[in-house]
mmCIF file of C-alpha atoms in Angstrom:
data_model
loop_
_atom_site.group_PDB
_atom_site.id
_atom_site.type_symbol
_atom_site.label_atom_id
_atom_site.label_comp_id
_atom_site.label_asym_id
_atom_site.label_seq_id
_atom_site.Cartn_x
_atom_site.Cartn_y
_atom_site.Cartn_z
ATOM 1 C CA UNK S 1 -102.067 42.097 141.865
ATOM 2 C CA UNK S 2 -105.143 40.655 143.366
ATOM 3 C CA UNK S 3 -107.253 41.463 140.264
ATOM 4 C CA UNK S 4 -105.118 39.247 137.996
ATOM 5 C CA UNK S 5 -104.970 36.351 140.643
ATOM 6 C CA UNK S 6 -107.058 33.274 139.164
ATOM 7 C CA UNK S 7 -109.593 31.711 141.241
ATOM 8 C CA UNK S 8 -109.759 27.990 141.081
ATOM 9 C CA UNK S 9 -113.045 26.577 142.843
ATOM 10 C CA UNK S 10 -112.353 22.596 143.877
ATOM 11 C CA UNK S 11 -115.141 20.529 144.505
ATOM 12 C CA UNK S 12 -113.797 17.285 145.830
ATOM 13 C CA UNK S 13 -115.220 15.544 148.708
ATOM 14 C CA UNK S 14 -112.065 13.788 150.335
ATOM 15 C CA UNK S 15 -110.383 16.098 152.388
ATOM 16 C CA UNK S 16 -106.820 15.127 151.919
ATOM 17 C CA UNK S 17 -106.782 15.510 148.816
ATOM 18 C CA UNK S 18 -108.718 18.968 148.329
ATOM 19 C CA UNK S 19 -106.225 19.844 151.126
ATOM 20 C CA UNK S 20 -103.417 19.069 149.115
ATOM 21 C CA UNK S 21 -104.631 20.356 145.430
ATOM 22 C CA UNK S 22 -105.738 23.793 147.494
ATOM 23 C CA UNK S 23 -102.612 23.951 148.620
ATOM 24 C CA UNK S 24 -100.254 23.436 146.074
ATOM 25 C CA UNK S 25 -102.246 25.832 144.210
ATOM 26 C CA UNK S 26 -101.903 28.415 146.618
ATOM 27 C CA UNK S 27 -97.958 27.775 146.769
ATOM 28 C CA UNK S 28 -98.253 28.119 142.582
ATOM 29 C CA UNK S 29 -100.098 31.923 143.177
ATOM 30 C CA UNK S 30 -103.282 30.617 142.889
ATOM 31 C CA UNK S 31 -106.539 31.672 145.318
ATOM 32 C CA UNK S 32 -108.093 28.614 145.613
ATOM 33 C CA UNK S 33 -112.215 27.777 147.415
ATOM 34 C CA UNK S 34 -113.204 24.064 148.736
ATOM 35 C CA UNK S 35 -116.616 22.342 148.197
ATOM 36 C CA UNK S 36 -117.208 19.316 149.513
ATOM 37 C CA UNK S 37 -120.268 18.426 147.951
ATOM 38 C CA UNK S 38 -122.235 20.356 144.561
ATOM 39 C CA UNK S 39 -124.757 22.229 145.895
ATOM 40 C CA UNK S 40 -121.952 24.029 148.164
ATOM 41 C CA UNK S 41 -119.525 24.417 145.270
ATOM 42 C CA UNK S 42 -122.618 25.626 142.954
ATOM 43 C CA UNK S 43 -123.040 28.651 145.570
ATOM 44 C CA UNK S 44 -119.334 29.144 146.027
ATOM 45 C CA UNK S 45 -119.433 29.401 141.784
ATOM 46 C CA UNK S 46 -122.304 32.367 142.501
ATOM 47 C CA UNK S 47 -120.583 33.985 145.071
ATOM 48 C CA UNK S 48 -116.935 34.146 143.372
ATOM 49 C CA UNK S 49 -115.299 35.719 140.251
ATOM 50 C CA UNK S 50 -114.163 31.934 139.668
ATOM 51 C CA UNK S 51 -111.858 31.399 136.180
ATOM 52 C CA UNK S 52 -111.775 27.310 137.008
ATOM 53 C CA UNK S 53 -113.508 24.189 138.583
ATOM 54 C CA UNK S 54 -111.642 21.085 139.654
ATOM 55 C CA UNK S 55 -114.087 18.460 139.631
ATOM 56 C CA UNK S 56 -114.311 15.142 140.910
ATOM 57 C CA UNK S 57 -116.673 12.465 139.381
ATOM 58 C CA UNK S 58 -117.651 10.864 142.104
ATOM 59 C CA UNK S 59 -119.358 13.280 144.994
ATOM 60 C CA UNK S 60 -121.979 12.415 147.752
ATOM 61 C CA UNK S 61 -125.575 13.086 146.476
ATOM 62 C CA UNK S 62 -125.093 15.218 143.213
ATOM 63 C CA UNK S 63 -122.487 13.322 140.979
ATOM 64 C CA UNK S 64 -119.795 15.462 139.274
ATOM 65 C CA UNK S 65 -121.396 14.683 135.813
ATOM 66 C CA UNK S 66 -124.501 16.409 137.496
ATOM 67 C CA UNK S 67 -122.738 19.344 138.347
ATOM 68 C CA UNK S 68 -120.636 20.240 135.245
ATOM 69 C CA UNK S 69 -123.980 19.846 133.597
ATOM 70 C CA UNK S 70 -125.487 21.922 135.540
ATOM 71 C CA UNK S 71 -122.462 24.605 135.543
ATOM 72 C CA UNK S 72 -123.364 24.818 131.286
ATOM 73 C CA UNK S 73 -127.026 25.080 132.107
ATOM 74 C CA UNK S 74 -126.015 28.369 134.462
ATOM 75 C CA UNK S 75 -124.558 30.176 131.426
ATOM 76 C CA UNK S 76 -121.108 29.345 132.411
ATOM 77 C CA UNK S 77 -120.486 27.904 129.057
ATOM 78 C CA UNK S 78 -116.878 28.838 128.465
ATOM 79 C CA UNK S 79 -115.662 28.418 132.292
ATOM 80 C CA UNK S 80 -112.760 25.613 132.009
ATOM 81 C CA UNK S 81 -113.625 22.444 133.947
ATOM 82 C CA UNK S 82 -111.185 19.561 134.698
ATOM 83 C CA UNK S 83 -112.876 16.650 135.585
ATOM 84 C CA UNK S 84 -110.748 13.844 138.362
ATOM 85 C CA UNK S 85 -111.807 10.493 138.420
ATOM 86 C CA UNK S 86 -110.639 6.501 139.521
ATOM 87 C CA UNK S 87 -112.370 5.863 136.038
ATOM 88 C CA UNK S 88 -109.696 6.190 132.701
ATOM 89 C CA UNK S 89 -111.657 4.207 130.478
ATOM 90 C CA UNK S 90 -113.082 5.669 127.300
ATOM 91 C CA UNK S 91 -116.376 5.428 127.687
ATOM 92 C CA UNK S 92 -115.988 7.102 131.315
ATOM 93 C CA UNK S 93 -113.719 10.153 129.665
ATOM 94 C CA UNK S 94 -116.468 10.985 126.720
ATOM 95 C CA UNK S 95 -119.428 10.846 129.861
ATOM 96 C CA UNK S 96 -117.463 13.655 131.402
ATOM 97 C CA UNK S 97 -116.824 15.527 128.084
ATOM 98 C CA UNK S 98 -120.293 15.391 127.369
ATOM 99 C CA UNK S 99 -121.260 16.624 130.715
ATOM 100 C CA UNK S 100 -119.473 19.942 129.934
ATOM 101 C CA UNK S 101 -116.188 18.792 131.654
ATOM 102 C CA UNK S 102 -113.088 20.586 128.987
ATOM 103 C CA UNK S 103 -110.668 17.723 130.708
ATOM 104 C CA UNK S 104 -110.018 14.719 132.632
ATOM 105 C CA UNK S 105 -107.707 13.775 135.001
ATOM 106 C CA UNK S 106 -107.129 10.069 136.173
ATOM 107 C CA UNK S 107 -106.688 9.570 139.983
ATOM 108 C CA UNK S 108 -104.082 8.730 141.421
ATOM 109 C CA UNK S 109 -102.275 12.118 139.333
ATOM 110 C CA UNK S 110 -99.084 14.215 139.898
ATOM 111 C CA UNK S 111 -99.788 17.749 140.714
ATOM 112 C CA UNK S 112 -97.791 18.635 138.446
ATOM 113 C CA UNK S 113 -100.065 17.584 135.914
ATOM 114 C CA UNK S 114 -102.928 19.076 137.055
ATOM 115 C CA UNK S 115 -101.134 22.344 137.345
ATOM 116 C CA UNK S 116 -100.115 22.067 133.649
ATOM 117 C CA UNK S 117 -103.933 21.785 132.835
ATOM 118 C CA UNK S 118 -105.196 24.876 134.877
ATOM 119 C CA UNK S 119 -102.643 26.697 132.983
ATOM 120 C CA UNK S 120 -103.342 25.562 129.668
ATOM 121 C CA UNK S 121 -106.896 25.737 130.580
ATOM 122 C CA UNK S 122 -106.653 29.753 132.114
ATOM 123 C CA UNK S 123 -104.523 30.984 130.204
ATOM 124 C CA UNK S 124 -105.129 33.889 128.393
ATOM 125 C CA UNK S 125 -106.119 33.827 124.733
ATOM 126 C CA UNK S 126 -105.205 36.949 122.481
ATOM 127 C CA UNK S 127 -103.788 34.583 120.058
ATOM 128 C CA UNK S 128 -104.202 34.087 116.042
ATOM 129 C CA UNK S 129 -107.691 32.226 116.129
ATOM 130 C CA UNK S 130 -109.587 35.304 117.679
ATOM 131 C CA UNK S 131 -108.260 36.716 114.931
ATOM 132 C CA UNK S 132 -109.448 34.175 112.742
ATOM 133 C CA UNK S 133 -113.205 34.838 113.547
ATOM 134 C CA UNK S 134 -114.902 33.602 110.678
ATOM 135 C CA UNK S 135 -114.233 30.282 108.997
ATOM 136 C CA UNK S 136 -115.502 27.912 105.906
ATOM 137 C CA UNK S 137 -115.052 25.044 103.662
ATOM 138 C CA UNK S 138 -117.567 24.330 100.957
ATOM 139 C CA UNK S 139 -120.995 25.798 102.727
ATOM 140 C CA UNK S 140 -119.855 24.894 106.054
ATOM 141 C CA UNK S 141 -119.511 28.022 108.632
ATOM 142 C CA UNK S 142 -118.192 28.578 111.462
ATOM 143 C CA UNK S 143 -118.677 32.164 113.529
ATOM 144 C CA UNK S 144 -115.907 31.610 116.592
ATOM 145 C CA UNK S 145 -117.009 35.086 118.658
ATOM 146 C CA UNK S 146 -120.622 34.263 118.160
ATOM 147 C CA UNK S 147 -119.704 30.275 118.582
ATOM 148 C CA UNK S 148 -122.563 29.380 116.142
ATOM 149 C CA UNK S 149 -121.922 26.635 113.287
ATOM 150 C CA UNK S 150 -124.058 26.933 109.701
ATOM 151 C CA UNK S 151 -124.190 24.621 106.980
ATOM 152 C CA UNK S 152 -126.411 25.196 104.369
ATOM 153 C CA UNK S 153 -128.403 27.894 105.834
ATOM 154 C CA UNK S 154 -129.091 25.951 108.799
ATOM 155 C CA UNK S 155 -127.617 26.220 112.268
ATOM 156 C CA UNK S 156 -126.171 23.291 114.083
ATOM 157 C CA UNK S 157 -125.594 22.992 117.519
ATOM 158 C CA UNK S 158 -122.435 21.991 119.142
ATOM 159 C CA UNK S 159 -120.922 20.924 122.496
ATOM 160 C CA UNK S 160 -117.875 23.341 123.694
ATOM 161 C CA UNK S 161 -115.654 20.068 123.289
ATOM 162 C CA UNK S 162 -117.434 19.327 119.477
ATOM 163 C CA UNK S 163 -116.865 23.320 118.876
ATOM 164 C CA UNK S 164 -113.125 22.965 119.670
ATOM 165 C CA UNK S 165 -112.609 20.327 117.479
ATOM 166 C CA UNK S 166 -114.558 21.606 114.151
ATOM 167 C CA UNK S 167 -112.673 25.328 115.107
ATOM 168 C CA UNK S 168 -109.209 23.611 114.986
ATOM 169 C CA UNK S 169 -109.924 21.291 112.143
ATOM 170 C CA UNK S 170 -110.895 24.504 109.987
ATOM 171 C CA UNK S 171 -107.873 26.503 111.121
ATOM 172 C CA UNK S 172 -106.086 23.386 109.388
ATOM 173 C CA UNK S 173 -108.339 23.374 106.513
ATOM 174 C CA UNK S 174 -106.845 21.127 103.585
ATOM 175 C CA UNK S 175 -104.280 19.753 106.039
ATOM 176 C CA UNK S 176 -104.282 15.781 107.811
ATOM 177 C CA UNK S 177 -104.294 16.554 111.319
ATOM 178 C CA UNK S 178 -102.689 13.566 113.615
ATOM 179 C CA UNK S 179 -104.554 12.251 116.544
ATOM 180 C CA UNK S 180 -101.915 13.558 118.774
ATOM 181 C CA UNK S 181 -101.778 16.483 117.219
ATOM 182 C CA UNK S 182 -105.785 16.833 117.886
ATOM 183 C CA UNK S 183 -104.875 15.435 121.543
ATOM 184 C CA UNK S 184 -102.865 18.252 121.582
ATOM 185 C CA UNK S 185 -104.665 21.157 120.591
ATOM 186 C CA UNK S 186 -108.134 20.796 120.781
ATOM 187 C CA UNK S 187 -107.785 19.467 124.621
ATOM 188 C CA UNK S 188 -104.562 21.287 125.312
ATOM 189 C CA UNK S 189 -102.943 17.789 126.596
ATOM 190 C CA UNK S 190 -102.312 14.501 126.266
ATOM 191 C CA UNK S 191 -104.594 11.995 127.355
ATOM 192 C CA UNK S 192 -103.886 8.640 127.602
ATOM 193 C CA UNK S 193 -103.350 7.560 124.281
ATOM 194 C CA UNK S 194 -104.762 4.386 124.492
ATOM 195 C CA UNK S 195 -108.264 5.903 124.592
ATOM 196 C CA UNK S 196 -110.053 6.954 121.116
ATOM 197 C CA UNK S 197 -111.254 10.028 122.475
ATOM 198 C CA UNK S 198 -110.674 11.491 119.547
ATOM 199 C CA UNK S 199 -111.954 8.745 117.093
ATOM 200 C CA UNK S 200 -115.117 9.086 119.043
ATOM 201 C CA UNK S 201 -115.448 13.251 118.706
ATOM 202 C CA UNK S 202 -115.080 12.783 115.049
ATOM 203 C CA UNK S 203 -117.879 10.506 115.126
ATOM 204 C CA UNK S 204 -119.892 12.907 116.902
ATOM 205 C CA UNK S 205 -119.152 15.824 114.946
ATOM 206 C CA UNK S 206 -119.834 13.662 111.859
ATOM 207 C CA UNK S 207 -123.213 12.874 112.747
ATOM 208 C CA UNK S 208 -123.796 16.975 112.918
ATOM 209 C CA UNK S 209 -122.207 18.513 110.501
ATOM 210 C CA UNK S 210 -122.244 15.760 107.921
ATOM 211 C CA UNK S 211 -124.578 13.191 107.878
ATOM 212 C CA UNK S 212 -128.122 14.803 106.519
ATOM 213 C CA UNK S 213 -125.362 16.242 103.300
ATOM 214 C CA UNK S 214 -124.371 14.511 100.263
ATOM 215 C CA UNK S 215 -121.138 16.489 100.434
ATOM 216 C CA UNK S 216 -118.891 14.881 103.102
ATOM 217 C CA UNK S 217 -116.291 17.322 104.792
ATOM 218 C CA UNK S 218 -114.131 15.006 107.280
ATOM 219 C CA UNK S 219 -112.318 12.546 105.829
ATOM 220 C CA UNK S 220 -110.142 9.859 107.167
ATOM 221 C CA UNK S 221 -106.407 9.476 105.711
ATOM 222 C CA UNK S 222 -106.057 5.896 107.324
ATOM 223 C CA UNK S 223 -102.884 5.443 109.032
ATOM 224 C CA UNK S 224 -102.812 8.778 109.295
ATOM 225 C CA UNK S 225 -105.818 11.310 110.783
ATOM 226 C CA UNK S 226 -108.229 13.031 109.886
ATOM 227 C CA UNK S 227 -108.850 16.288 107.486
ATOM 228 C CA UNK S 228 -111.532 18.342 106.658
ATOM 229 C CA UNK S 229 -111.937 19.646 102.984
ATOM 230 C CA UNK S 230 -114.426 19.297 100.468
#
């Protein structure tokens, strides 16, 4: 049925290859809109029921980054982007993750790939940690429906991607977590594992949740991963 059809908005300013994405996605069930530049795909966002955005970095005038930030400052908080970029390196990944972007794709890609992203990305999500609304450790809290984080009485906020992490690292609670298995979970896919994406979300997550407390609740098990417990 129409109704359950997702819409995938691509903003991508080389034809050929929103050509190609648009159509593979339509061939895979998909209804799929073209922007060439942001301020068209921005209206096109407005204008449609849209349940993804395939984003490239690197766009005439408004840069990707620009847009997915300004996508999150819209209210379209939980709306899956997937960021496609020349530019693997780590330090290029975390600038799109910080940006609002929920994944990264390195050009040149298989669609294949990108296909197993949108999926992971829209599909939908009756599963056990809905269920799991409310979770602690020590006086650490974390509200998933109302996506708001408290420690000690005091709120602290989060990116979606910094969210994601603390929510799986709590559904774990006690247990050493890979950074594969992170990889795995928290961004649905692999990335390239010769990035520290993950090394550098702890960091950042770290610096919230446990710097200003005496009580540290991530811990490294070197060799190993990372747990949280107090």
């Amino acid at each position: 049925m129409q109704s359950s059809t997702k819409q995938i908005l691509i903003i991508e300013d080389e034809a050929n290859v929103a050509s190609f994405i648009r159509q593979g996605l339509k061939e895979s069930g998909y209804n799929a809109f073209v922007a060439f530049d942001g301020p068209t795909g921005l209206e096109l966002l407005k204008q449609k029921n849209i349940d993804l955005v395939v984003l490239d970095v690197i766009l005439p005038g408004m840069s990707g980054l620009e847009i997915a930030s300004t996508i999150r400052a819209m209210g379209y908080t939980s709306l899956p982007i997937i960021m496609l970029t020349a530019l693997g390196a780590t330090d290029n990944i975390v600038k799109g993750l910080d940006a609002g972007a929920d994944d990264y794709l390195v050009k040149p890609f298989k669609f294949k790939e990108l296909l197993a992203r949108i999926r992971a990305r829209t599909r939908n999500k009756n599963s056990k940690e809905t269920n799991l609304n409310l979770l602690s450790v020590s006086d650490l809290e974390l509200d998933y429906d109302a996506k708001q984080v408290i420690r000690a009485g005091k709120e602290i906020k989060l990116t979606a991607t910094e969210f994601r992490l603390l929510h799986y690292l709590l559904l774990n609670k006690g247990k050493v977590l890979s950074r594969i298995s992170i990889l795995e979970n928290v961004w649905d896919i692999n990335f390239n594992m010769g990035t520290n994406v993950v090394d550098v979300y702890v960091n950042y997550l770290r610096n919230k949740i446990d710097k200003e407390f005496d009580t540290k609740l991530i811990h490294t098990v070197v060799g190993m991963g990372y747990v949280i417990k107090t």
